[in-house]
Amino acid sequence: MISREVEIMAPVGSLETLMAAIRGGAGSVYFGVGNLNMRSRSSANFSLDDMKKIGKIAAENGVKTYLSLNVEIFNNEIGQMHKIIDAAKECGISAVIAADISVIQYARSIDLEVHISTQVNITNIEAVSFYAQFADVMVLAREINLGRVHEINDEIIRQQIKGPSGKLVRLEMFVHGALCMAISGKCYLSLHEMASSANRGACLQTCRRAYLVTDKETGAELEIDNEYIMSPKDLKTIHFLNKILDAGVTVLKIEGRARSPEYVKTTVECYKEAVESYFSNSFTKEKIENWNERLASVFNRGFWNGYYLGQRLGEWSANYGSQATKRKIYLGKCTNYFTNIGVAEFKLETGNLKTGDNIIVTGPTTGVVESVVDEIRFELESVAEGLKGQHISVPVPEKIRRSDKLFKLVDAKEIKQNR
């Protein structure tokens, strides 16, 4: 069993990813409502009515819920901010993630727990001590190394720094997912170039593009080893997660509110297994290799360690978009599921399905279910391949629902070869 002191925190941008996080074993989920969060443009955001569903579903599954409300707030938005936080309190949301002092103070005024966002850029014990009057959990700056994290945690214990709950302040850190070139996400490039502010949740990812760098005096193009000089690879820490836990971090945050259900489920499962292995003294090289392979199969821009181990410079993406070793292809929808025999009926809308294929089924109640096709039946007859346009039956080991989406999972190399 995973230690109750360590919490895997999963990103949620849809009901599908909420259920995927729960299926994966997340201890908490975080999400945005409306446009006052750092992913207001890049991911689907929930309504106030959706928040009631999230709170209810999460509570039924023993999962904590964190509302991300971490943008800069303008005067004309204070009323809207109050309304969202009031609704969060009514829905039983566990805490609000905040950076603006107006959000922090209002949440505390109605006795809603606060977590300090990485946007605040906390790097020392005095900052922790100051924010402890408001918050029980603090996300440290992404650029801080683990030696300094260890020092901060030791001082929290030595000085007995407690949050409003009366418990020692807990430290949270990003452990996996996309990184920005800016200091703890504080970026003005998108605002400067496209009049769309990243600090208001409207980043247009200007840094992810390819650029030529030219010396203005000589006109010479600078030699650069790769194409995307401002786009960092994704953070992956699973191979040194033992060091993060040794440093005293107890909330492990996975980035990716715009990601797919299978990304959420896979990352949560891998990091949960890693934490369990840490506490059972079975954190082995063989397990790390397995986790690395599974994490590489879902969305990523390549991986690096971030700055946690003292690296001075970032590592940049050599290619645009995902480097995932697996890709999914939409095939159709579930039209029925026969619970007593564990068989699903699908209508194939876009392509064929063969026995031996790997499939993924996603849905707002189902989350994500992965399986290998052992048998296909068409008009009650066993066939080796179901064809586009047909209604076929396939054994699926877990319950799925009508209108759930069916995808075929294939090697990314196979797609490239067929182009």
Short mmCIF file of C-alpha atoms in Angstrom, two decimals:
data_model
loop_
_atom_site.label_atom_id
_atom_site.label_comp_id
_atom_site.label_asym_id
_atom_site.label_seq_id
_atom_site.Cartn_x
_atom_site.Cartn_y
_atom_site.Cartn_z
CA MET A 1 0.00 0.00 0.00
CA ILE A 2 1.11 3.55 -0.78
CA SER A 3 2.08 5.64 2.24
CA ARG A 4 -0.75 7.96 3.30
CA GLU A 5 1.85 10.69 3.73
CA VAL A 6 2.54 10.75 -0.03
CA GLU A 7 -0.11 11.90 -2.48
CA ILE A 8 -0.16 11.40 -6.25
CA MET A 9 -1.88 14.48 -7.72
CA ALA A 10 -3.37 14.04 -11.19
CA PRO A 11 -4.44 16.58 -13.83
CA VAL A 12 -8.08 16.59 -14.94
CA GLY A 13 -9.45 18.35 -18.02
CA SER A 14 -12.52 16.18 -18.67
CA LEU A 15 -14.73 13.62 -16.97
CA GLU A 16 -12.81 10.94 -18.92
CA THR A 17 -9.53 12.02 -17.36
CA LEU A 18 -11.17 12.31 -13.93
CA MET A 19 -12.19 8.67 -14.08
CA ALA A 20 -8.80 7.72 -15.55
CA ALA A 21 -7.07 9.40 -12.59
CA ILE A 22 -9.31 7.56 -10.14
CA ARG A 23 -8.74 4.23 -11.93
CA GLY A 24 -4.99 4.87 -11.87
CA GLY A 25 -5.03 5.36 -8.10
CA ALA A 26 -4.58 9.13 -7.70
CA GLY A 27 -4.87 10.54 -4.20
CA SER A 28 -6.03 13.90 -5.53
CA VAL A 29 -6.96 15.68 -8.76
CA TYR A 30 -6.69 19.31 -9.85
CA PHE A 31 -8.80 21.14 -12.44
CA GLY A 32 -9.89 24.57 -13.65
CA VAL A 33 -13.30 26.26 -13.76
CA GLY A 34 -14.04 29.05 -16.23
CA ASN A 35 -11.19 31.26 -17.39
CA LEU A 36 -9.35 32.12 -14.16
CA ASN A 37 -6.69 29.42 -14.34
CA MET A 38 -3.38 28.79 -16.08
CA ARG A 39 -4.86 26.38 -18.65
CA SER A 40 -7.96 28.37 -19.54
CA ARG A 41 -7.11 28.29 -23.27
CA SER A 42 -5.14 25.08 -23.78
CA SER A 43 -7.49 22.63 -22.08
CA ALA A 44 -11.21 22.09 -21.61
CA ASN A 45 -12.35 23.85 -18.47
CA PHE A 46 -15.31 22.94 -16.32
CA SER A 47 -18.40 24.95 -15.43
CA LEU A 48 -19.69 25.56 -11.91
CA ASP A 49 -22.23 22.75 -12.48
CA ASP A 50 -19.41 20.43 -13.56
CA MET A 51 -17.63 21.18 -10.29
CA LYS A 52 -20.54 19.62 -8.38
CA LYS A 53 -20.09 16.40 -10.39
CA ILE A 54 -16.35 16.41 -9.82
CA GLY A 55 -16.73 16.92 -6.09
CA LYS A 56 -19.34 14.16 -5.82
CA ILE A 57 -17.47 11.58 -7.94
CA ALA A 58 -14.14 12.26 -6.23
CA ALA A 59 -15.66 12.11 -2.73
CA GLU A 60 -17.32 8.77 -3.53
CA ASN A 61 -13.89 7.42 -4.49
CA GLY A 62 -11.95 8.94 -1.58
CA VAL A 63 -10.01 11.35 -3.81
CA LYS A 64 -9.23 14.96 -2.85
CA THR A 65 -10.11 17.80 -5.24
CA TYR A 66 -8.09 20.95 -5.86
CA LEU A 67 -9.42 23.93 -7.81
CA SER A 68 -6.72 25.68 -9.82
CA LEU A 69 -7.35 29.44 -9.61
CA ASN A 70 -3.79 30.62 -10.07
CA VAL A 71 -3.88 33.51 -12.55
CA GLU A 72 -3.40 37.21 -11.90
CA ILE A 73 -6.76 38.73 -10.91
CA PHE A 74 -7.94 42.13 -12.20
CA ASN A 75 -10.39 44.43 -10.37
CA ASN A 76 -13.29 43.57 -12.67
CA GLU A 77 -12.79 39.84 -11.96
CA ILE A 78 -12.94 39.93 -8.16
CA GLY A 79 -16.67 39.24 -8.10
CA GLN A 80 -16.27 36.32 -10.48
CA MET A 81 -13.40 34.96 -8.38
CA HIS A 82 -15.53 35.18 -5.21
CA LYS A 83 -18.38 33.35 -6.94
CA ILE A 84 -16.10 30.47 -8.06
CA ILE A 85 -14.54 30.09 -4.62
CA ASP A 86 -17.94 30.21 -2.91
CA ALA A 87 -19.14 27.46 -5.26
CA ALA A 88 -16.01 25.40 -4.53
CA LYS A 89 -16.74 25.62 -0.82
CA GLU A 90 -20.37 24.55 -1.37
CA CYS A 91 -19.28 21.62 -3.57
CA GLY A 92 -16.90 20.29 -0.94
CA ILE A 93 -13.75 20.98 -2.98
CA SER A 94 -10.73 20.19 -0.80
CA ALA A 95 -8.55 23.23 -1.58
CA VAL A 96 -7.81 26.05 -4.01
CA ILE A 97 -4.42 26.42 -5.73
CA ALA A 98 -3.61 30.13 -5.81
CA ALA A 99 -0.91 32.70 -6.47
CA ASP A 100 -2.75 36.05 -6.31
CA ILE A 101 -3.12 37.35 -2.75
CA SER A 102 -6.75 38.31 -3.43
CA VAL A 103 -7.58 34.66 -4.10
CA ILE A 104 -5.54 33.45 -1.13
CA GLN A 105 -7.15 35.87 1.32
CA TYR A 106 -10.71 35.29 0.13
CA ALA A 107 -10.39 31.49 0.23
CA ARG A 108 -9.07 31.70 3.77
CA SER A 109 -11.85 34.12 4.78
CA ILE A 110 -14.42 31.39 4.06
CA ASP A 111 -12.20 28.68 5.58
CA LEU A 112 -11.28 26.96 2.32
CA GLU A 113 -7.83 25.32 2.33
CA VAL A 114 -5.17 27.01 0.18
CA HIS A 115 -2.20 25.59 -1.70
CA ILE A 116 0.41 28.08 -2.88
CA SER A 117 1.05 27.78 -6.64
CA THR A 118 4.47 27.43 -8.25
CA GLN A 119 3.76 30.87 -9.79
CA VAL A 120 4.72 32.39 -6.41
CA ASN A 121 8.24 30.97 -6.93
CA ILE A 122 9.01 29.87 -3.35
CA THR A 123 12.70 29.05 -2.91
CA ASN A 124 13.50 29.60 0.80
CA ILE A 125 12.30 28.94 4.33
CA GLU A 126 11.34 32.56 5.06
CA ALA A 127 8.91 32.52 2.16
CA VAL A 128 7.49 29.25 3.48
CA SER A 129 7.15 30.77 6.94
CA PHE A 130 5.31 33.82 5.57
CA TYR A 131 2.84 31.87 3.44
CA ALA A 132 2.19 29.37 6.24
CA GLN A 133 -0.33 31.85 7.70
CA PHE A 134 -2.46 31.13 4.61
CA ALA A 135 -1.54 27.70 3.25
CA ASP A 136 -1.08 24.10 4.31
CA VAL A 137 0.67 23.00 1.09
CA MET A 138 3.24 24.88 -1.00
CA VAL A 139 4.47 24.14 -4.50
CA LEU A 140 8.14 25.02 -4.61
CA ALA A 141 9.76 26.69 -7.62
CA ARG A 142 10.47 24.32 -10.49
CA GLU A 143 14.07 25.57 -10.71
CA ILE A 144 15.06 24.64 -7.15
CA ASN A 145 17.41 21.67 -6.64
CA LEU A 146 16.73 18.81 -4.25
CA GLY A 147 19.48 19.84 -1.82
CA ARG A 148 17.62 23.10 -1.15
CA VAL A 149 14.30 21.26 -0.95
CA HIS A 150 15.81 19.02 1.74
CA GLU A 151 17.04 22.09 3.66
CA ILE A 152 13.59 23.71 3.50
CA ASN A 153 11.87 20.56 4.72
CA ASP A 154 14.35 20.14 7.56
CA GLU A 155 13.67 23.73 8.67
CA ILE A 156 9.89 23.22 8.50
CA ILE A 157 10.33 20.34 10.94
CA ARG A 158 12.92 22.12 13.12
CA GLN A 159 10.90 25.34 13.36
CA GLN A 160 7.57 23.48 13.48
CA ILE A 161 6.09 25.67 10.75
CA LYS A 162 2.40 24.89 10.56
CA GLY A 163 -0.40 25.95 8.23
CA PRO A 164 -3.93 27.02 9.20
CA SER A 165 -4.89 23.37 9.76
CA GLY A 166 -2.41 23.17 12.63
CA LYS A 167 -0.35 20.55 10.79
CA LEU A 168 3.20 20.96 9.48
CA VAL A 169 3.36 22.59 6.05
CA ARG A 170 3.59 20.01 3.27
CA LEU A 171 5.79 20.45 0.19
CA GLU A 172 4.53 19.79 -3.31
CA MET A 173 6.58 19.48 -6.48
CA PHE A 174 6.00 18.75 -10.16
CA VAL A 175 7.35 15.30 -10.96
CA HIS A 176 6.22 14.71 -14.54
CA GLY A 177 5.02 16.53 -17.63
CA ALA A 178 5.54 19.62 -19.76
CA LEU A 179 7.97 22.32 -18.67
CA CYS A 180 8.07 25.95 -19.74
CA MET A 181 11.27 27.87 -20.50
CA ALA A 182 10.14 30.59 -18.06
CA ILE A 183 10.90 30.80 -14.34
CA SER A 184 8.17 28.74 -12.66
CA GLY A 185 5.85 29.49 -15.56
CA LYS A 186 6.13 33.28 -15.36
CA CYS A 187 6.33 34.04 -19.08
CA TYR A 188 5.62 37.14 -21.17
CA LEU A 189 6.67 35.86 -24.61
CA SER A 190 3.16 34.98 -25.75
CA LEU A 191 1.90 38.36 -24.49
CA HIS A 192 4.72 40.20 -26.25
CA GLU A 193 4.38 38.39 -29.58
CA MET A 194 0.67 37.53 -29.75
CA ALA A 195 -1.02 39.85 -27.18
CA SER A 196 -2.16 36.73 -25.31
CA SER A 197 -0.83 36.37 -21.78
CA ALA A 198 0.46 33.08 -20.40
CA ASN A 199 0.05 34.50 -16.90
CA ARG A 200 -3.66 34.80 -17.61
CA GLY A 201 -3.96 31.20 -18.81
CA ALA A 202 -3.90 32.12 -22.51
CA CYS A 203 -0.44 30.98 -23.61
CA LEU A 204 -0.17 30.39 -27.37
CA GLN A 205 3.06 28.39 -26.93
CA THR A 206 5.19 30.77 -28.97
CA CYS A 207 8.25 29.08 -27.46
CA ARG A 208 7.33 25.70 -29.00
CA ARG A 209 7.96 26.98 -32.53
CA ALA A 210 11.13 26.72 -34.61
CA TYR A 211 13.26 29.89 -34.95
CA LEU A 212 16.37 31.07 -36.76
CA VAL A 213 18.77 32.96 -34.48
CA THR A 214 20.76 35.62 -36.29
CA ASP A 215 23.54 37.99 -35.17
CA LYS A 216 22.12 41.42 -36.06
CA GLU A 217 25.55 43.03 -36.45
CA THR A 218 27.08 40.48 -38.80
CA GLY A 219 23.99 38.78 -40.21
CA ALA A 220 25.51 35.40 -39.34
CA GLU A 221 23.16 32.64 -38.26
CA LEU A 222 24.16 31.14 -34.94
CA GLU A 223 24.90 27.42 -34.89
CA ILE A 224 22.37 25.63 -32.72
CA ASP A 225 22.32 21.92 -32.17
CA ASN A 226 18.58 21.46 -32.41
CA GLU A 227 15.54 23.10 -33.92
CA TYR A 228 13.30 24.10 -31.01
CA ILE A 229 15.61 26.27 -28.94
CA MET A 230 13.03 27.50 -26.41
CA SER A 231 10.92 24.36 -26.02
CA PRO A 232 12.12 22.18 -23.12
CA LYS A 233 11.73 18.44 -23.10
CA ASP A 234 9.17 17.10 -20.64
CA LEU A 235 10.09 16.53 -17.01
CA LYS A 236 10.44 12.92 -15.84
CA THR A 237 11.63 12.13 -12.30
CA ILE A 238 10.54 8.52 -11.79
CA HIS A 239 14.13 7.23 -12.00
CA PHE A 240 15.16 9.43 -9.04
CA LEU A 241 11.82 9.64 -7.25
CA ASN A 242 13.50 8.09 -4.20
CA LYS A 243 15.61 11.26 -3.89
CA ILE A 244 12.52 13.49 -4.12
CA LEU A 245 10.85 11.51 -1.35
CA ASP A 246 14.06 11.56 0.70
CA ALA A 247 14.00 15.37 0.43
CA GLY A 248 10.63 15.47 2.19
CA VAL A 249 8.24 16.12 -0.71
CA THR A 250 4.84 14.55 0.01
CA VAL A 251 2.62 15.81 -2.83
CA LEU A 252 3.73 14.63 -6.29
CA LYS A 253 2.10 16.68 -9.03
CA ILE A 254 1.70 15.41 -12.59
CA GLU A 255 1.27 18.06 -15.31
CA GLY A 256 -1.20 17.61 -18.15
CA ARG A 257 -4.74 18.99 -17.92
CA ALA A 258 -4.87 19.04 -21.73
CA ARG A 259 -3.71 15.43 -22.01
CA SER A 260 -5.63 12.25 -22.84
CA PRO A 261 -7.20 9.77 -20.38
CA GLU A 262 -4.54 7.15 -21.12
CA TYR A 263 -1.77 9.68 -20.39
CA VAL A 264 -3.32 10.42 -17.00
CA LYS A 265 -3.93 6.78 -16.10
CA THR A 266 -0.47 5.62 -17.20
CA THR A 267 1.46 8.37 -15.41
CA VAL A 268 -0.55 8.00 -12.21
CA GLU A 269 -0.12 4.23 -12.19
CA CYS A 270 3.64 4.42 -12.78
CA TYR A 271 4.31 7.04 -10.09
CA LYS A 272 2.04 5.28 -7.62
CA GLU A 273 3.95 2.04 -8.19
CA ALA A 274 7.23 3.91 -7.76
CA VAL A 275 6.15 5.36 -4.41
CA GLU A 276 4.97 1.94 -3.23
CA SER A 277 8.31 0.46 -4.29
CA TYR A 278 10.15 3.18 -2.37
CA PHE A 279 8.33 2.33 0.85
CA SER A 280 8.70 -1.42 0.34
CA ASN A 281 12.45 -1.13 -0.41
CA SER A 282 11.95 -2.59 -3.90
CA PHE A 283 12.85 0.47 -5.99
CA THR A 284 14.91 -1.44 -8.57
CA LYS A 285 16.56 -0.74 -11.91
CA GLU A 286 14.29 -3.31 -13.59
CA LYS A 287 11.17 -1.53 -12.34
CA ILE A 288 12.50 1.84 -13.46
CA GLU A 289 13.06 0.44 -16.97
CA ASN A 290 9.46 -0.79 -17.06
CA TRP A 291 8.10 2.58 -15.88
CA ASN A 292 10.25 4.41 -18.43
CA GLU A 293 8.89 2.26 -21.25
CA ARG A 294 5.28 2.83 -20.21
CA LEU A 295 5.74 6.59 -19.73
CA ALA A 296 7.36 6.85 -23.17
CA SER A 297 4.26 5.26 -24.74
CA VAL A 298 2.04 8.28 -23.96
CA PHE A 299 2.39 11.95 -24.88
CA ASN A 300 5.84 13.44 -24.32
CA ARG A 301 8.33 15.80 -25.98
CA GLY A 302 11.27 13.68 -24.92
CA PHE A 303 12.40 13.61 -21.30
CA TRP A 304 14.95 15.22 -19.01
CA ASN A 305 15.53 15.59 -15.25
CA GLY A 306 14.64 19.26 -14.89
CA TYR A 307 16.80 21.29 -12.50
CA TYR A 308 16.22 19.10 -9.43
CA LEU A 309 19.62 17.38 -9.63
CA GLY A 310 21.52 20.63 -10.06
CA GLN A 311 21.59 20.86 -13.85
CA ARG A 312 22.36 24.44 -14.90
CA LEU A 313 20.90 24.50 -18.41
CA GLY A 314 17.73 23.04 -19.89
CA GLU A 315 17.42 20.33 -22.51
CA TRP A 316 15.45 21.32 -25.59
CA SER A 317 13.12 19.42 -27.91
CA ALA A 318 14.60 18.33 -31.22
CA ASN A 319 11.17 17.85 -32.80
CA TYR A 320 7.73 19.43 -32.66
CA GLY A 321 4.91 17.63 -30.84
CA SER A 322 4.73 14.30 -29.07
CA GLN A 323 7.48 11.69 -29.14
CA ALA A 324 5.21 9.00 -27.68
CA THR A 325 6.11 5.49 -28.81
CA LYS A 326 2.40 4.60 -29.06
CA ARG A 327 -0.39 6.46 -30.88
CA LYS A 328 -4.13 5.88 -30.84
CA ILE A 329 -6.40 5.78 -33.88
CA TYR A 330 -10.14 6.39 -33.49
CA LEU A 331 -12.23 3.49 -34.81
CA GLY A 332 -15.78 3.92 -33.54
CA LYS A 333 -18.19 3.82 -30.60
CA CYS A 334 -19.64 1.30 -28.20
CA THR A 335 -23.29 0.56 -29.01
CA ASN A 336 -23.91 -1.94 -26.19
CA TYR A 337 -22.20 -3.76 -23.34
CA PHE A 338 -23.31 -7.14 -22.02
CA THR A 339 -22.23 -7.18 -18.38
CA ASN A 340 -23.07 -10.84 -17.74
CA ILE A 341 -20.63 -12.08 -20.40
CA GLY A 342 -18.16 -9.14 -20.50
CA VAL A 343 -18.68 -8.45 -24.20
CA ALA A 344 -18.95 -5.05 -25.93
CA GLU A 345 -20.59 -4.27 -29.24
CA PHE A 346 -18.91 -1.59 -31.36
CA LYS A 347 -19.75 0.12 -34.64
CA LEU A 348 -16.54 0.53 -36.66
CA GLU A 349 -16.77 4.00 -38.22
CA THR A 350 -13.29 4.79 -39.57
CA GLY A 351 -11.32 1.57 -40.06
CA ASN A 352 -10.82 -2.14 -39.42
CA LEU A 353 -9.98 -4.04 -36.23
CA LYS A 354 -8.05 -7.34 -36.07
CA THR A 355 -7.58 -9.96 -33.38
CA GLY A 356 -4.36 -9.23 -31.50
CA ASP A 357 -4.82 -5.46 -31.79
CA ASN A 358 -4.37 -3.34 -28.65
CA ILE A 359 -7.41 -1.17 -27.95
CA ILE A 360 -8.36 1.69 -25.65
CA VAL A 361 -11.94 2.59 -24.73
CA THR A 362 -12.63 5.99 -23.16
CA GLY A 363 -15.76 7.58 -21.72
CA PRO A 364 -16.90 10.11 -19.08
CA THR A 365 -17.94 7.36 -16.65
CA THR A 366 -15.57 4.65 -17.86
CA GLY A 367 -12.40 6.73 -17.81
CA VAL A 368 -10.05 4.53 -19.83
CA VAL A 369 -9.96 0.77 -20.31
CA GLU A 370 -7.09 -0.94 -22.13
CA SER A 371 -7.30 -4.43 -23.61
CA VAL A 372 -6.01 -6.82 -26.28
CA VAL A 373 -8.55 -8.13 -28.79
CA ASP A 374 -8.73 -11.91 -28.24
CA GLU A 375 -11.79 -12.53 -30.37
CA ILE A 376 -14.05 -10.70 -32.83
CA ARG A 377 -17.56 -11.74 -33.79
CA PHE A 378 -19.60 -10.40 -36.69
CA GLU A 379 -23.22 -11.58 -36.98
CA LEU A 380 -22.41 -14.19 -34.30
CA GLU A 381 -19.61 -15.70 -36.39
CA SER A 382 -15.98 -15.57 -35.24
CA VAL A 383 -13.83 -13.53 -37.65
CA ALA A 384 -10.17 -12.55 -37.82
CA GLU A 385 -10.98 -8.94 -38.72
CA GLY A 386 -13.88 -6.56 -38.27
CA LEU A 387 -14.40 -4.19 -41.20
CA LYS A 388 -15.28 -0.52 -41.39
CA GLY A 389 -19.05 -0.06 -41.20
CA GLN A 390 -19.71 -3.33 -39.37
CA HIS A 391 -21.18 -3.86 -35.90
CA ILE A 392 -18.83 -6.26 -34.13
CA SER A 393 -18.61 -7.88 -30.69
CA VAL A 394 -15.40 -7.99 -28.67
CA PRO A 395 -14.69 -9.28 -25.13
CA VAL A 396 -13.73 -6.33 -22.87
CA PRO A 397 -12.61 -7.22 -19.32
CA GLU A 398 -14.03 -4.13 -17.58
CA LYS A 399 -17.44 -2.53 -17.84
CA ILE A 400 -17.80 0.14 -20.51
CA ARG A 401 -20.81 2.21 -21.63
CA ARG A 402 -22.75 3.06 -24.75
CA SER A 403 -21.18 5.91 -26.75
CA ASP A 404 -17.72 5.24 -25.24
CA LYS A 405 -15.05 5.79 -27.88
CA LEU A 406 -12.96 2.92 -29.30
CA PHE A 407 -9.33 3.50 -30.30
CA LYS A 408 -6.68 1.17 -31.72
CA LEU A 409 -3.24 1.57 -30.17
CA VAL A 410 -0.34 1.28 -32.64
CA ASP A 411 3.42 1.85 -32.68
CA ALA A 412 4.29 5.41 -33.69
CA LYS A 413 6.94 4.04 -36.07
CA GLU A 414 4.23 2.13 -37.94
CA ILE A 415 2.32 5.36 -38.61
CA LYS A 416 5.44 7.12 -39.90
CA GLN A 417 6.28 4.23 -42.23
CA ASN A 418 2.79 4.31 -43.76
CA ARG A 419 2.97 8.03 -44.54
#
